[in-house]
Coordinates of C-alpha atoms in Angstrom, one line a residue:
M2 CA 36.9 -2.4 -170.0
T3 CA 34.8 0.6 -171.0
V4 CA 33.0 3.0 -168.6
R5 CA 31.1 6.1 -169.5
R6 CA 30.1 8.9 -167.3
G7 CA 26.4 9.5 -166.5
R8 CA 23.9 9.9 -163.8
Q9 CA 25.0 7.9 -160.7
G10 CA 23.2 6.8 -157.6
P11 CA 20.7 4.3 -156.3
D12 CA 17.9 5.9 -158.4
V13 CA 19.5 4.8 -161.7
A14 CA 18.2 1.5 -162.8
P15 CA 20.2 -1.0 -164.9
G16 CA 19.8 -0.2 -168.6
D17 CA 18.9 3.4 -167.9
P18 CA 20.8 5.6 -170.4
G19 CA 22.3 7.5 -167.5
A20 CA 23.8 4.4 -165.9
P21 CA 27.5 3.4 -166.3
A22 CA 28.3 1.1 -169.2
P23 CA 28.9 -2.5 -168.2
L24 CA 32.5 -3.5 -167.4
S25 CA 32.8 -6.2 -170.1
G26 CA 35.2 -9.0 -169.7
L27 CA 35.9 -8.4 -166.0
G28 CA 32.7 -9.9 -164.5
F29 CA 32.4 -6.5 -162.9
D30 CA 34.7 -7.1 -159.9
P31 CA 34.6 -3.7 -158.3
V32 CA 38.1 -4.3 -156.7
V33 CA 39.7 -5.0 -160.1
A34 CA 37.7 -2.2 -161.7
A35 CA 38.8 0.4 -159.1
A36 CA 42.4 -0.7 -159.3
W37 CA 42.5 -0.6 -163.2
L38 CA 40.9 2.9 -163.3
Y39 CA 43.3 4.2 -160.6
Y40 CA 46.6 2.7 -161.5
Q41 CA 46.2 2.1 -165.3
D42 CA 43.9 4.9 -166.4
D43 CA 45.3 7.4 -163.9
L44 CA 41.8 8.6 -162.7
T45 CA 41.4 10.3 -159.4
Q46 CA 39.5 8.6 -156.6
S47 CA 36.6 11.1 -157.0
E48 CA 36.4 10.3 -160.7
I49 CA 36.3 6.6 -160.0
A50 CA 33.6 7.0 -157.4
G51 CA 31.5 8.8 -159.9
L52 CA 32.0 6.2 -162.6
L53 CA 31.3 3.3 -160.2
G54 CA 28.4 5.0 -158.5
V55 CA 30.0 4.7 -155.0
S56 CA 31.4 7.1 -152.4
R57 CA 35.1 8.1 -152.5
A58 CA 35.5 6.3 -149.1
T59 CA 34.4 3.1 -150.8
V60 CA 37.0 3.6 -153.6
V61 CA 39.7 3.9 -150.9
N62 CA 38.6 0.6 -149.4
L63 CA 38.5 -1.0 -152.9
L64 CA 42.0 0.0 -153.6
G65 CA 43.2 -1.2 -150.2
E66 CA 41.5 -4.6 -150.9
A67 CA 43.2 -4.7 -154.3
R68 CA 46.6 -4.6 -152.6
R69 CA 45.6 -7.1 -150.0
R70 CA 44.4 -9.6 -152.6
G71 CA 47.5 -9.1 -154.7
V72 CA 45.6 -7.6 -157.6
V73 CA 48.1 -4.7 -157.3
H74 CA 51.7 -5.0 -156.4
V75 CA 53.6 -1.8 -155.3
A76 CA 57.3 -1.9 -156.0
L77 CA 59.7 0.8 -154.7
D78 CA 62.6 1.7 -156.9
P79 CA 65.8 0.8 -155.0
G80 CA 67.6 3.9 -156.2
A81 CA 64.8 6.2 -155.0
A82 CA 64.7 4.4 -151.7
G83 CA 68.4 4.8 -151.3
R84 CA 68.2 8.5 -152.0
V85 CA 65.5 8.9 -149.4
A86 CA 67.7 7.2 -146.8
L87 CA 70.7 9.4 -147.8
A88 CA 68.6 12.6 -147.6
R89 CA 67.2 11.6 -144.2
G90 CA 70.7 10.8 -143.0
L91 CA 72.1 14.2 -144.0
A92 CA 69.1 16.0 -142.5
A93 CA 69.6 14.2 -139.2
R94 CA 73.4 14.8 -139.1
Y95 CA 73.3 18.5 -139.9
G96 CA 69.9 19.4 -138.5
L97 CA 68.3 20.3 -141.9
A98 CA 64.6 21.0 -142.4
D99 CA 64.8 19.5 -145.9
C100 CA 67.3 17.8 -148.2
V101 CA 66.8 17.1 -152.0
L102 CA 69.2 14.8 -153.7
V103 CA 69.7 14.6 -157.5
P104 CA 70.4 11.1 -158.7
D105 CA 73.8 10.3 -160.3
D106 CA 73.9 10.4 -164.1
G107 CA 77.3 8.8 -164.6
G108 CA 79.0 12.2 -165.3
A109 CA 76.9 12.8 -168.4
S110 CA 76.3 16.5 -167.3
H111 CA 77.8 19.0 -165.0
P112 CA 76.3 18.6 -161.5
A113 CA 75.7 22.4 -161.2
E114 CA 73.1 22.4 -164.0
R115 CA 71.1 19.5 -162.5
I116 CA 71.4 20.7 -158.9
G117 CA 70.3 24.2 -160.0
T118 CA 67.2 22.7 -161.7
A119 CA 66.3 20.8 -158.6
G120 CA 67.0 23.9 -156.4
A121 CA 64.6 25.9 -158.7
Q122 CA 61.9 23.3 -158.1
L123 CA 62.4 23.5 -154.3
L124 CA 62.4 27.2 -154.3
A125 CA 59.3 27.4 -156.4
R126 CA 57.5 25.1 -153.9
E127 CA 58.6 27.2 -150.9
L128 CA 57.9 30.7 -152.2
R129 CA 54.9 32.7 -151.0
S130 CA 53.4 36.1 -151.8
G131 CA 55.1 38.8 -149.8
D132 CA 58.4 37.0 -149.5
R133 CA 61.8 38.8 -149.5
L134 CA 64.3 36.5 -151.2
G135 CA 68.1 37.1 -150.9
V136 CA 70.2 35.8 -153.8
S137 CA 73.9 35.1 -153.9
F138 CA 75.9 34.0 -157.0
G139 CA 77.8 31.2 -158.6
R140 CA 77.4 28.6 -161.3
T141 CA 74.8 26.6 -159.5
V142 CA 72.8 29.6 -158.4
L143 CA 72.9 30.9 -162.0
A144 CA 71.5 27.5 -163.2
L145 CA 68.8 27.8 -160.6
S146 CA 67.9 31.3 -161.8
K147 CA 67.5 30.0 -165.3
A148 CA 65.4 27.0 -164.4
L149 CA 63.1 28.7 -162.0
P150 CA 59.5 28.3 -163.3
A151 CA 57.1 31.2 -163.4
P152 CA 54.8 30.7 -160.3
S153 CA 51.2 29.6 -161.0
P154 CA 49.1 31.2 -159.7
P155 CA 51.3 34.3 -159.8
L156 CA 52.8 35.5 -156.5
R157 CA 52.4 39.1 -155.3
D158 CA 54.7 41.6 -153.6
I159 CA 57.9 39.5 -154.0
E160 CA 61.2 41.3 -153.3
V161 CA 64.4 39.8 -154.7
V162 CA 67.6 41.2 -153.1
Q163 CA 71.3 40.9 -154.1
I164 CA 73.2 40.0 -150.9
T165 CA 76.7 40.8 -152.0
G166 CA 78.3 43.6 -154.0
S167 CA 78.9 43.2 -157.7
L168 CA 81.7 41.6 -159.6
T169 CA 83.5 43.7 -162.1
A170 CA 86.0 41.2 -163.7
K171 CA 83.7 38.7 -165.4
D172 CA 79.9 38.5 -165.3
A173 CA 79.3 34.8 -166.0
F174 CA 78.1 33.9 -162.5
S175 CA 77.7 37.4 -161.2
P176 CA 75.4 38.4 -158.3
E177 CA 73.6 41.0 -160.4
L178 CA 72.8 38.5 -163.2
C179 CA 71.6 35.8 -160.8
T180 CA 69.4 38.3 -159.0
L181 CA 68.0 39.7 -162.2
N182 CA 67.2 36.3 -163.5
V183 CA 65.3 35.3 -160.4
A184 CA 63.4 38.5 -160.2
T185 CA 62.4 38.3 -163.9
R186 CA 61.2 34.7 -163.5
L187 CA 59.1 35.6 -160.5
Q188 CA 58.0 39.0 -162.0
A189 CA 59.3 40.4 -158.8
H190 CA 60.9 43.7 -157.8
C191 CA 64.7 43.4 -158.3
N192 CA 67.0 45.1 -155.8
H193 CA 70.6 45.4 -157.0
L194 CA 73.4 46.3 -154.6
H195 CA 75.0 49.2 -156.5
A196 CA 78.5 48.7 -155.1
P197 CA 81.5 46.6 -155.9
M198 CA 82.0 43.4 -153.9
F199 CA 85.4 44.6 -152.7
V200 CA 86.5 48.2 -152.3
S201 CA 90.0 49.6 -152.0
S202 CA 90.3 49.8 -148.2
P203 CA 88.5 49.2 -144.9
T204 CA 88.0 53.0 -144.6
M205 CA 86.4 53.1 -148.0
R206 CA 84.1 50.3 -147.0
A207 CA 83.0 52.1 -143.8
M208 CA 82.3 55.2 -145.8
L209 CA 80.4 53.5 -148.6
T210 CA 78.3 51.3 -146.3
A211 CA 77.3 54.4 -144.3
E212 CA 75.8 56.0 -147.4
P213 CA 72.0 55.9 -147.1
P214 CA 71.3 53.9 -150.4
I215 CA 73.9 51.3 -149.6
A216 CA 73.0 51.1 -145.9
G217 CA 69.3 50.8 -146.8
H218 CA 70.0 48.0 -149.3
L219 CA 72.1 46.0 -146.7
A220 CA 69.2 46.5 -144.2
L221 CA 66.8 45.1 -146.8
A222 CA 69.1 42.1 -147.3
R223 CA 69.2 41.4 -143.6
S224 CA 65.4 41.4 -143.5
C225 CA 65.1 38.6 -146.1
N226 CA 63.0 35.6 -144.9
R227 CA 64.6 33.3 -147.5
V228 CA 68.0 33.2 -149.2
V229 CA 69.5 31.0 -151.9
F230 CA 73.3 30.6 -152.2
G231 CA 76.0 28.3 -153.3
V232 CA 79.4 27.2 -151.8
A233 CA 82.7 27.8 -153.5
D234 CA 85.6 25.5 -153.0
L235 CA 89.2 26.7 -153.3
T236 CA 90.4 24.5 -156.1
I237 CA 92.1 26.1 -159.1
D238 CA 89.2 25.4 -161.4
G239 CA 86.5 26.7 -159.0
T240 CA 84.1 29.5 -159.6
I241 CA 86.1 32.0 -157.6
F242 CA 88.9 31.8 -160.2
Q243 CA 86.7 31.5 -163.2
S244 CA 84.8 34.6 -162.2
G245 CA 87.9 36.7 -161.6
M246 CA 86.9 37.1 -158.0
F247 CA 90.3 36.0 -156.6
T248 CA 93.7 34.9 -157.8
P249 CA 95.5 31.9 -156.3
A250 CA 98.0 34.2 -154.7
E251 CA 95.2 36.3 -153.0
I252 CA 93.7 33.3 -151.3
A253 CA 97.0 31.7 -150.2
P254 CA 97.0 33.5 -146.9
Y255 CA 93.5 32.4 -146.1
V256 CA 94.3 28.8 -147.0
A257 CA 97.3 29.0 -144.7
R258 CA 95.0 29.9 -141.9
G259 CA 92.7 27.0 -142.6
A260 CA 90.2 28.3 -145.1
I261 CA 88.4 25.5 -147.0
A262 CA 85.4 27.3 -148.7
I263 CA 83.7 30.6 -149.5
I264 CA 80.1 31.3 -148.5
A265 CA 78.6 34.6 -149.7
S266 CA 82.1 35.9 -150.4
H267 CA 83.3 35.0 -146.9
F268 CA 86.1 32.5 -146.2
V269 CA 85.4 29.7 -143.7
D270 CA 87.3 26.7 -142.2
I271 CA 86.3 23.1 -142.2
D272 CA 84.0 23.7 -139.2
G273 CA 82.3 26.7 -140.8
R274 CA 84.1 29.3 -138.7
P275 CA 85.0 32.6 -140.4
V276 CA 88.6 33.1 -141.6
D277 CA 89.1 36.8 -141.7
G278 CA 91.7 38.7 -143.6
A279 CA 92.4 41.7 -145.8
H280 CA 89.6 41.0 -148.3
H281 CA 87.1 40.5 -145.5
E282 CA 87.8 44.0 -144.3
R283 CA 87.0 45.4 -147.8
L284 CA 83.9 43.3 -148.5
V285 CA 80.5 44.9 -149.2
G286 CA 77.6 42.6 -148.4
I287 CA 75.9 40.8 -145.6
T288 CA 78.0 39.0 -142.9
L289 CA 78.0 35.3 -142.2
A290 CA 76.1 36.0 -138.9
E291 CA 73.5 37.9 -140.9
L292 CA 73.2 35.1 -143.4
A293 CA 72.7 32.6 -140.6
A294 CA 69.9 34.7 -139.1
I295 CA 67.7 34.5 -142.3
P296 CA 65.0 32.0 -141.4
Q297 CA 65.1 29.8 -144.6
R298 CA 68.6 29.3 -146.1
I299 CA 68.6 27.2 -149.3
C300 CA 72.1 26.0 -150.3
V301 CA 72.6 24.6 -153.9
S302 CA 75.9 22.9 -154.3
G303 CA 77.5 19.6 -155.2
G304 CA 80.1 17.7 -157.2
P305 CA 83.3 15.8 -156.2
D306 CA 85.3 18.9 -155.4
K307 CA 82.6 20.4 -153.1
V308 CA 82.5 17.7 -150.3
N309 CA 84.8 19.5 -147.8
A310 CA 83.3 22.9 -148.7
L311 CA 79.8 21.7 -148.2
H312 CA 80.7 20.1 -144.9
A313 CA 82.1 23.4 -143.7
C314 CA 78.9 25.2 -144.8
L315 CA 76.6 22.6 -143.1
A316 CA 78.8 22.3 -139.9
G317 CA 78.6 26.1 -139.5
G318 CA 74.8 26.0 -139.4
Y319 CA 74.4 28.2 -142.5
V320 CA 71.9 25.8 -144.2
T321 CA 68.3 24.9 -143.5
H322 CA 67.5 23.4 -147.0
L323 CA 70.1 21.5 -149.0
V324 CA 70.1 20.6 -152.7
T325 CA 73.0 18.4 -153.8
D326 CA 73.8 15.3 -155.7
E327 CA 73.7 11.6 -154.5
R328 CA 77.4 11.0 -154.7
T329 CA 78.3 14.2 -152.7
A330 CA 75.7 13.1 -150.1
R331 CA 77.3 9.7 -149.7
E332 CA 80.7 11.2 -149.2
L333 CA 79.4 13.8 -146.7
L334 CA 77.9 11.0 -144.6
Q335 CA 81.1 9.0 -144.8
Q336 CA 83.1 11.8 -143.2
G337 CA 84.0 11.4 -139.6

């Protein structure tokens, strides 16, 4: 079937050089022609209307008739349908505004990389000019920061804000690197928190956070309208140990009091309630209550070790938009 563009409309007589070329071999069935052009040649409905010399509304009707006649059969991928049901189930259970699930790949890659990529796509879709975006840290947040596409058209007046103090032991998943990556991708203003994540004493924390530059930065973080963060589990191979943030001995008292996860450097129990302790009193960054007050809270996390940690984060109401993997979603829904 060949069709060429030209003058369209009732004033074009058959054989006129501006008329469409004949649809040879099809007997010019407009239903078949419209279906072929739309589903096989990937043309838009407006393009098809121009080629057939009809209105766009007529093209819509022709495509509907093609499905009714059986000219076109629409098949839904069972895997995709299952992911939709899982996502809706999670959203309903935890009161989420949106849930994005990454399909299982049989363990071929680390879930953090794939979840981070999906999170970057979600964040890119949500961002608007004038936004103030808070950024936490972790392996999945770092993957998101690397995968974030440059916005097109460019966004204006974006502020990217580090929401916790800096890590000094290892910088692989550091808050400052994650924040810088996101700001660079967005060509946005980068606001680093020039203070360590933990200081030597509660008194030092009170003094430091009272200093105008630090107090001003924390106020900026509290004023974010979006935030992206991950969830750390307390297993020995988790991010908190890889980053040098904690030693097993340091978290033992928190675990004894029921801690199951870390969100923005804060320990929480299985229901998402804060578990305070010596480190909490020395922490420089926004509080969990301040995190929960940010309007859009995008959590990127998943993997077999993160189910309980994610449940704690979701149960505590810290998430509005979740990006995780299919297996983790199933296990979350199976929990009582």
